[in-house]
Tab-separated table of N, CA and C in Angstrom:
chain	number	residue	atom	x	y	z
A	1	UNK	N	81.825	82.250	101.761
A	1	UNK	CA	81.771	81.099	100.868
A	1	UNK	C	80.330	80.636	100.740
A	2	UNK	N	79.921	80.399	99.675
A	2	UNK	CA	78.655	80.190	99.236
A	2	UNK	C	78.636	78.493	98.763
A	3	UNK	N	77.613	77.567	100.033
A	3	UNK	CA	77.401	76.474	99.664
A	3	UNK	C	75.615	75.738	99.103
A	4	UNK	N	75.842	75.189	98.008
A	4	UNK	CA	74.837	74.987	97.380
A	4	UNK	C	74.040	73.396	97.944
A	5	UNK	N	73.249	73.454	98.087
A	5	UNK	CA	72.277	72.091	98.202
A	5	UNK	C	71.405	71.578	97.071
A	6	UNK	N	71.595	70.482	96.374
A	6	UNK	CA	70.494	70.203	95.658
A	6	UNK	C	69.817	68.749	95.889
A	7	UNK	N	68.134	68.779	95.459
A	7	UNK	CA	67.566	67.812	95.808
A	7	UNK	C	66.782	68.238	94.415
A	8	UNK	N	65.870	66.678	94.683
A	8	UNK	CA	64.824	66.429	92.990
A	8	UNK	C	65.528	65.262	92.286
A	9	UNK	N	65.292	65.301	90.873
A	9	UNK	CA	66.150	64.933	89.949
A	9	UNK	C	65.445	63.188	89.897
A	10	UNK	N	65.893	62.150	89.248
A	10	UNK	CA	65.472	60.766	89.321
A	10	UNK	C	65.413	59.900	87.761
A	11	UNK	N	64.431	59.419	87.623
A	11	UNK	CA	63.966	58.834	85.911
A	11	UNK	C	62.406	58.708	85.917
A	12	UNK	N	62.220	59.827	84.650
A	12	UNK	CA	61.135	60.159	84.302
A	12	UNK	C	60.744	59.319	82.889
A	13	UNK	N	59.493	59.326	81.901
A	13	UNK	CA	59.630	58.851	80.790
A	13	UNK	C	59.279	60.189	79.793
A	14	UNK	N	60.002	59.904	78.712
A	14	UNK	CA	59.378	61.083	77.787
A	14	UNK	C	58.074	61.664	77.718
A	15	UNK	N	57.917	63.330	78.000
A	15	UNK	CA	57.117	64.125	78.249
A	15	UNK	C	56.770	64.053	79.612
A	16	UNK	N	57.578	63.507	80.683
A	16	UNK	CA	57.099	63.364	82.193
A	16	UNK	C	57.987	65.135	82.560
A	17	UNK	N	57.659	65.246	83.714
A	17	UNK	CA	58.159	66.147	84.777
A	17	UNK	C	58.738	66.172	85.676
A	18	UNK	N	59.756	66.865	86.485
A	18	UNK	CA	60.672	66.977	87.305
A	18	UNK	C	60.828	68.078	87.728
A	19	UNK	N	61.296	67.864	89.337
A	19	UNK	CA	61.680	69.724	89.470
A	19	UNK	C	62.897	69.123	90.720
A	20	UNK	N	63.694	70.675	90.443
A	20	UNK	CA	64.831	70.417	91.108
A	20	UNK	C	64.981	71.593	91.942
A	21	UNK	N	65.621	71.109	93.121
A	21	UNK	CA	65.504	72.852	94.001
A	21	UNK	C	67.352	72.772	94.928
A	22	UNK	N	67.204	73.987	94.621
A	22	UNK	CA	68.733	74.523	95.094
A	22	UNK	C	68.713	75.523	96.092
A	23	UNK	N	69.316	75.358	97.505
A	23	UNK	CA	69.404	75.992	98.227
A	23	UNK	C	70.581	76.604	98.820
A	24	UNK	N	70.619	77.656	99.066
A	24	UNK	CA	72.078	78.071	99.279
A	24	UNK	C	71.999	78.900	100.441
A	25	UNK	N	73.013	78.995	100.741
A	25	UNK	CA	73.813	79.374	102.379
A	25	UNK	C	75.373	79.723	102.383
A	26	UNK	N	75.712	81.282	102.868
A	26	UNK	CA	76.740	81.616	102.752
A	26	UNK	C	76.408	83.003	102.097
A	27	UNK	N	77.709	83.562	101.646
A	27	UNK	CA	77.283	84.895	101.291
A	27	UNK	C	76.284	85.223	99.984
A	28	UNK	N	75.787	85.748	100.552
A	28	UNK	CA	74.919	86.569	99.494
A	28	UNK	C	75.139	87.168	98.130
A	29	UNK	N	76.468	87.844	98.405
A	29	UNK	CA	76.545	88.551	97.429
A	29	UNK	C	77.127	88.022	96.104
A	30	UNK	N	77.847	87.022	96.467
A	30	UNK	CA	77.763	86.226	95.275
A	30	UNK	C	77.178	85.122	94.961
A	31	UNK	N	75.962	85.153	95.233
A	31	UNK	CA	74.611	84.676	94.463
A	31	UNK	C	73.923	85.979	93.518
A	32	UNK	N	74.339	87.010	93.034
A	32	UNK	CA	74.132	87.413	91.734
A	32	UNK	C	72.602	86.638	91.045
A	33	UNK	N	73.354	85.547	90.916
A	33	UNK	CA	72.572	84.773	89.601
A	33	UNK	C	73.092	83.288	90.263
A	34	UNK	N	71.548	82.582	90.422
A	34	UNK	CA	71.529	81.310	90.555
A	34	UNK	C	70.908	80.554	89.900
A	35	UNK	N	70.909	79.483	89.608
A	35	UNK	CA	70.655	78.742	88.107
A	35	UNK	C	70.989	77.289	88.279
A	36	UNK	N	71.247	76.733	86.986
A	36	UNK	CA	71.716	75.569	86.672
A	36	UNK	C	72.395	75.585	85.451
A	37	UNK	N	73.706	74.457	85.546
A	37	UNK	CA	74.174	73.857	84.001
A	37	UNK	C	73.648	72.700	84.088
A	38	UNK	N	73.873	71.619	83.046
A	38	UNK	CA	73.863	70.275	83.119
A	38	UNK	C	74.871	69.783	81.837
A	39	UNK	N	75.299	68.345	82.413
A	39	UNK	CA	76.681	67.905	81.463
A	39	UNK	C	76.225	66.418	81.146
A	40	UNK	N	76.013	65.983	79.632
A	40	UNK	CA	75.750	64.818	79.318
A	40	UNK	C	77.308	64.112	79.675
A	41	UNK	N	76.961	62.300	79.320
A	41	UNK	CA	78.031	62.262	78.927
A	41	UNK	C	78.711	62.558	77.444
A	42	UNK	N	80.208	62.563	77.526
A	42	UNK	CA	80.360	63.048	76.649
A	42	UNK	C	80.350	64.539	76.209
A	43	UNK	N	79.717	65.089	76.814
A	43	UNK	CA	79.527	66.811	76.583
A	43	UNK	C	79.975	67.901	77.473
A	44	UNK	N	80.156	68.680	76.763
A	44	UNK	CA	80.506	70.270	77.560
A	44	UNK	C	79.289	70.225	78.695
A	45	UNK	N	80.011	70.983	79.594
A	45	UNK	CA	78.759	71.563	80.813
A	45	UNK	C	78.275	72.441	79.738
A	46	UNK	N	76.847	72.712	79.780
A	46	UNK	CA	76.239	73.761	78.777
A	46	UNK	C	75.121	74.425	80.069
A	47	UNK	N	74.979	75.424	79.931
A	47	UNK	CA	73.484	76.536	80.821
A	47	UNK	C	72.236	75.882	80.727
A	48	UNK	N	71.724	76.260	81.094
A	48	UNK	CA	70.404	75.389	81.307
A	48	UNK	C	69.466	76.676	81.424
A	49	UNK	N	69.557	77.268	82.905
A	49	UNK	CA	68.436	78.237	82.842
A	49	UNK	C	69.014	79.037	84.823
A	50	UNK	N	68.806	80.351	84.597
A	50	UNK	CA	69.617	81.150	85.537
A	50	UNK	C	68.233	82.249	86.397
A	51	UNK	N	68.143	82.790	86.938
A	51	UNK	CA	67.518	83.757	87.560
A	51	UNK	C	68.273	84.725	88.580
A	52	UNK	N	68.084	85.939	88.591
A	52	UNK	CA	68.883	87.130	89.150
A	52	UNK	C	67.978	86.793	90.570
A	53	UNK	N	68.984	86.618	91.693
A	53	UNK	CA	68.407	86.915	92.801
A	53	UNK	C	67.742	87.864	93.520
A	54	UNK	N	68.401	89.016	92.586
A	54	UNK	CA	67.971	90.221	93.358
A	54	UNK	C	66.854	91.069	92.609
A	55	UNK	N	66.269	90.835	91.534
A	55	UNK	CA	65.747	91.618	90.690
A	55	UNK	C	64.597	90.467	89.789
A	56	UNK	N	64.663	88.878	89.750
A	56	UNK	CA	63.563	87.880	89.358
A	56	UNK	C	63.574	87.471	87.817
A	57	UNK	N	64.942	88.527	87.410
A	57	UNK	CA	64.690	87.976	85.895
A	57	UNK	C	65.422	87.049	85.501
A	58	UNK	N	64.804	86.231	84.521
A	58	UNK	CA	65.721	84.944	84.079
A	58	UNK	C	66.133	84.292	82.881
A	59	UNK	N	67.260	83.847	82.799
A	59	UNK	CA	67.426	83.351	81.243
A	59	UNK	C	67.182	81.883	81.598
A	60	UNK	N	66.821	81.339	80.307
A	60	UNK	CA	66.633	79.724	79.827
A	60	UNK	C	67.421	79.670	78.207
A	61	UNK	N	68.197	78.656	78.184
A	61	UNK	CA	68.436	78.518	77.296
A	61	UNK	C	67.280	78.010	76.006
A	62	UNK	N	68.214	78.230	75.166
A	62	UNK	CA	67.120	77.802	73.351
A	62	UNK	C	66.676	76.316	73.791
A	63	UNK	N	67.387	75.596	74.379
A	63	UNK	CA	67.248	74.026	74.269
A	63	UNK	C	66.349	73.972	75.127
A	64	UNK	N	65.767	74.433	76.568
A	64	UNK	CA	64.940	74.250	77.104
A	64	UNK	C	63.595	75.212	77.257
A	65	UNK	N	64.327	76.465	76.840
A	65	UNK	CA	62.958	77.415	76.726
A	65	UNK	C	61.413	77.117	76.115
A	66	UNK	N	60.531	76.914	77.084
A	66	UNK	CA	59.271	76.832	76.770
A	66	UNK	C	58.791	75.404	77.743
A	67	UNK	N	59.591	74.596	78.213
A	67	UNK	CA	59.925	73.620	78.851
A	67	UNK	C	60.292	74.009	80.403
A	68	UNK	N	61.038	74.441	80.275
A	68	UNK	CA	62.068	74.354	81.991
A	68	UNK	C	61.743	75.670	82.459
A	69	UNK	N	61.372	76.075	83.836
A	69	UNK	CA	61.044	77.309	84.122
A	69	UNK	C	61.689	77.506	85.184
A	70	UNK	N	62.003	78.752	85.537
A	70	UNK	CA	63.052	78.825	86.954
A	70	UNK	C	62.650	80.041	87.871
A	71	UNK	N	62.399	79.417	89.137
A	71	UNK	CA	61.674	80.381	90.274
A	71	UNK	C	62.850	80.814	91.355
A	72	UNK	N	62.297	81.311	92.133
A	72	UNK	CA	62.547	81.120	93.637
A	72	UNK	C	61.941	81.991	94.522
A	73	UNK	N	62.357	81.111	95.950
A	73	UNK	CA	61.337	81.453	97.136
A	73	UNK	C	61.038	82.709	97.185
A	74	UNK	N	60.839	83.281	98.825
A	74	UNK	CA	60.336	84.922	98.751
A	74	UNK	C	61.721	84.755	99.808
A	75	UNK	N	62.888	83.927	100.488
A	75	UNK	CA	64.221	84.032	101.077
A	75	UNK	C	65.083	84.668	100.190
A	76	UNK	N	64.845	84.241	98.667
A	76	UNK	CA	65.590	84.363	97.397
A	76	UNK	C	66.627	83.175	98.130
A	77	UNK	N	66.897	82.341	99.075
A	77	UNK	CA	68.090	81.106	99.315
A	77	UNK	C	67.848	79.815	98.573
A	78	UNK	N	66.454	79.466	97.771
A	78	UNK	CA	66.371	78.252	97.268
A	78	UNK	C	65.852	78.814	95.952
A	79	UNK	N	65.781	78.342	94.832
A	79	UNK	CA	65.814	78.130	93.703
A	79	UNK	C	65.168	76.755	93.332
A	80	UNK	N	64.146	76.963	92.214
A	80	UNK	CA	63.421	75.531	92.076
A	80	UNK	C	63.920	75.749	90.203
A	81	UNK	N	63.712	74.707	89.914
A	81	UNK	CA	63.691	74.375	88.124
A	81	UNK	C	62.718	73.227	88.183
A	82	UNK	N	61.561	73.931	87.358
A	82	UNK	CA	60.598	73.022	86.912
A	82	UNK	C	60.756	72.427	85.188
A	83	UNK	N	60.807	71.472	85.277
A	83	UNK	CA	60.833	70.695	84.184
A	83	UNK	C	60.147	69.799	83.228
A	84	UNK	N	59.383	70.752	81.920
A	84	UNK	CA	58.120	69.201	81.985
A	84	UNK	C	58.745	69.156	80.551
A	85	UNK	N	57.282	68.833	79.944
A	85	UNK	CA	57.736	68.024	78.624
A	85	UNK	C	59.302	67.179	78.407
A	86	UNK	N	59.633	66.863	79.551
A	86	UNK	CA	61.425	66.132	79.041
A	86	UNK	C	61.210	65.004	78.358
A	87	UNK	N	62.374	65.611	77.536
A	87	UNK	CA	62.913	64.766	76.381
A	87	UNK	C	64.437	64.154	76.544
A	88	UNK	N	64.526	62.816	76.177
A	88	UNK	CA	65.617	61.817	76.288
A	88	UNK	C	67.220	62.945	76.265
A	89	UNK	N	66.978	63.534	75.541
A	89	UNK	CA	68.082	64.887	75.033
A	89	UNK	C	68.324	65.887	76.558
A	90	UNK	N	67.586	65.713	76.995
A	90	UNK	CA	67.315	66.407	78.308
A	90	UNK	C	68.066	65.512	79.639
A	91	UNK	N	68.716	63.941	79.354
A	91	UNK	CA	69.537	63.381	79.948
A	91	UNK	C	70.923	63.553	80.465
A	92	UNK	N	71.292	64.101	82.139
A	92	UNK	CA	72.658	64.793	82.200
A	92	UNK	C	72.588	64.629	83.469
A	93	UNK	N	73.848	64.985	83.843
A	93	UNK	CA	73.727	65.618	85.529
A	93	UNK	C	73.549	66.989	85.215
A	94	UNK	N	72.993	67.142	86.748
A	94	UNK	CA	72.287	68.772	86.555
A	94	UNK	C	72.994	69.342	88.093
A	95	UNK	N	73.167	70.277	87.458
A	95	UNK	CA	74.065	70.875	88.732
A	95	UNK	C	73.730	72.536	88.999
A	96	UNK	N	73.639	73.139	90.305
A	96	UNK	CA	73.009	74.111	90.451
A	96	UNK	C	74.724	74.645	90.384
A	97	UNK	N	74.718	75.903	90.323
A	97	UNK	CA	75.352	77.036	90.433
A	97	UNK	C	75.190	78.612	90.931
A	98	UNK	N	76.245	79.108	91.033
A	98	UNK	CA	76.152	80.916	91.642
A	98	UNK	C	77.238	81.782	91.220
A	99	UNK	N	76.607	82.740	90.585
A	99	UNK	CA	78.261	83.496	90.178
A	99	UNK	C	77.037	84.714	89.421
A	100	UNK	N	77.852	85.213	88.361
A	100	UNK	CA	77.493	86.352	87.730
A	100	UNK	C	76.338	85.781	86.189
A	101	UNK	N	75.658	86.531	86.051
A	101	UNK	CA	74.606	86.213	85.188
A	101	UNK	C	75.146	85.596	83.873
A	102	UNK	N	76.451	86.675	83.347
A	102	UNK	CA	76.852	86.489	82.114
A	102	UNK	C	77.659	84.972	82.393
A	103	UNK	N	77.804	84.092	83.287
A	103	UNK	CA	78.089	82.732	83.187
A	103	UNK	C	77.532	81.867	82.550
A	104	UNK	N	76.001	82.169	82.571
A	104	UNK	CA	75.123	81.231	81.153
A	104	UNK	C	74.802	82.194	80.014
A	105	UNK	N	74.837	83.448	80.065
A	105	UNK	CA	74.795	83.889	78.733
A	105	UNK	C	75.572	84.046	77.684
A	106	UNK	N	77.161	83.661	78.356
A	106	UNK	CA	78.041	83.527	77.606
A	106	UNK	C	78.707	82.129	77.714
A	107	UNK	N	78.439	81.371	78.214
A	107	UNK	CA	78.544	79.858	78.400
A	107	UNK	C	79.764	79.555	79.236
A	108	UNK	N	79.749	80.287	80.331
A	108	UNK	CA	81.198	80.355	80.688
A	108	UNK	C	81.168	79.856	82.112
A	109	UNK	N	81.227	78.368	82.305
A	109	UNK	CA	80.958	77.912	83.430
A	109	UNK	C	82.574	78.328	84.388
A	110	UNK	N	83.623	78.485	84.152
A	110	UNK	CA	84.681	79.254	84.791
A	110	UNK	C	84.647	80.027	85.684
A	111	UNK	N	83.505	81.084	85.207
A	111	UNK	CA	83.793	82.113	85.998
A	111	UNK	C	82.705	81.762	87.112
A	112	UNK	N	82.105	80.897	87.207
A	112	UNK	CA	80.997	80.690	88.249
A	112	UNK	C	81.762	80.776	89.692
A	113	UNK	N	80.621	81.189	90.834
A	113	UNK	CA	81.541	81.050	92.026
A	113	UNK	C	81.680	80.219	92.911
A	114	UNK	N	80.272	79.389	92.492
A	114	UNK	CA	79.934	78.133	93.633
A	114	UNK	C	79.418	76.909	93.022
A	115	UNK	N	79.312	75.774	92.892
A	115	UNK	CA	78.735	74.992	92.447
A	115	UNK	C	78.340	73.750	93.381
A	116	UNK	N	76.898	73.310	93.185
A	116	UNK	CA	76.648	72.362	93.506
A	116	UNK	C	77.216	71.007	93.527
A	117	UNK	N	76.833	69.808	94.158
A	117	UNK	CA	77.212	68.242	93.752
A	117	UNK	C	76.768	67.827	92.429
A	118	UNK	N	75.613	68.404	92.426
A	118	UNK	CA	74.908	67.578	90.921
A	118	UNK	C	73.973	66.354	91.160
A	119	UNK	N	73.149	66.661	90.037
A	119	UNK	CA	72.126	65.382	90.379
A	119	UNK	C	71.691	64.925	88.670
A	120	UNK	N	71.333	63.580	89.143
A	120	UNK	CA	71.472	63.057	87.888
A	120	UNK	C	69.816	63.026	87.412
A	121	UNK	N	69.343	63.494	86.384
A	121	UNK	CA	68.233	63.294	85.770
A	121	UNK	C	67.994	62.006	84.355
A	122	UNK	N	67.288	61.353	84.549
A	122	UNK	CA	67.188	60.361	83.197
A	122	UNK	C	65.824	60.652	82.474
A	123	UNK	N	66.054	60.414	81.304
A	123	UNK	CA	64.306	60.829	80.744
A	123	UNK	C	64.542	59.268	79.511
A	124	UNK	N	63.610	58.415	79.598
A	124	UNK	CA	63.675	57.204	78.943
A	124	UNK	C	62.692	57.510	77.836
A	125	UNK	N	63.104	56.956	76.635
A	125	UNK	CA	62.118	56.855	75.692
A	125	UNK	C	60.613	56.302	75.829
């Protein structure tokens, strides 16, 4: 069983920065792909931005690409999401996740295998 930790997150003002880091513990093998969604209110959980544990490559979605960047350590157990230019639109809980890659490329938070608590990010006008 794969358990997630997250820390970061807070209230920033438009075009400020944030970074969020996810650490995980438990099996390995399904950490695949660790990442993040985030869920306004009101809204679908939607992807955010993912990285292959085992291999460094990563998707970001359209909405944050060029903005949000996604690392991790040399353990591959923590995961950071750096976040700048945020924009008010960029307001949600943000929640780390673990499962198979095609979970944010096909928007399919279901099939994920682990999920974080979530943390709440604000970005004020």
């Amino acid at each position: 069983q794969v358990h997630l930790v997250e820390s970061g997150g807070g209230s920033v003002q438009t075009g400020g920065s944030l970074r969020l880091t996810c650490t995980a513990s438990g099996y390995s093998a399904t950490r695949r792909y660790m990442g993040w969604f985030r869920q306004a209110p009101g809204k679908e959980r939607e992807p955010v931005a993912a990285i292959s544990t085992g291999y460094g490559s990563t998707y970001a979605s359209g909405a944050v690409a060029g903005r949000f960047t996604i690392s991790q350590d040399n353990t591959k157990d923590t995961v950071y999401l750096q976040m700048n230019n945020l924009e008010p639109e960029d307001t949600a809980m943000y929640y780390c996740a673990a499962g198979p890659g095609t979970s944010w490329t096909t928007r399919d938070a279901n099939s994920l295998d682990a999920w974080g608590r979530g943390l709440q990010v604000t970005v004020s006008s």
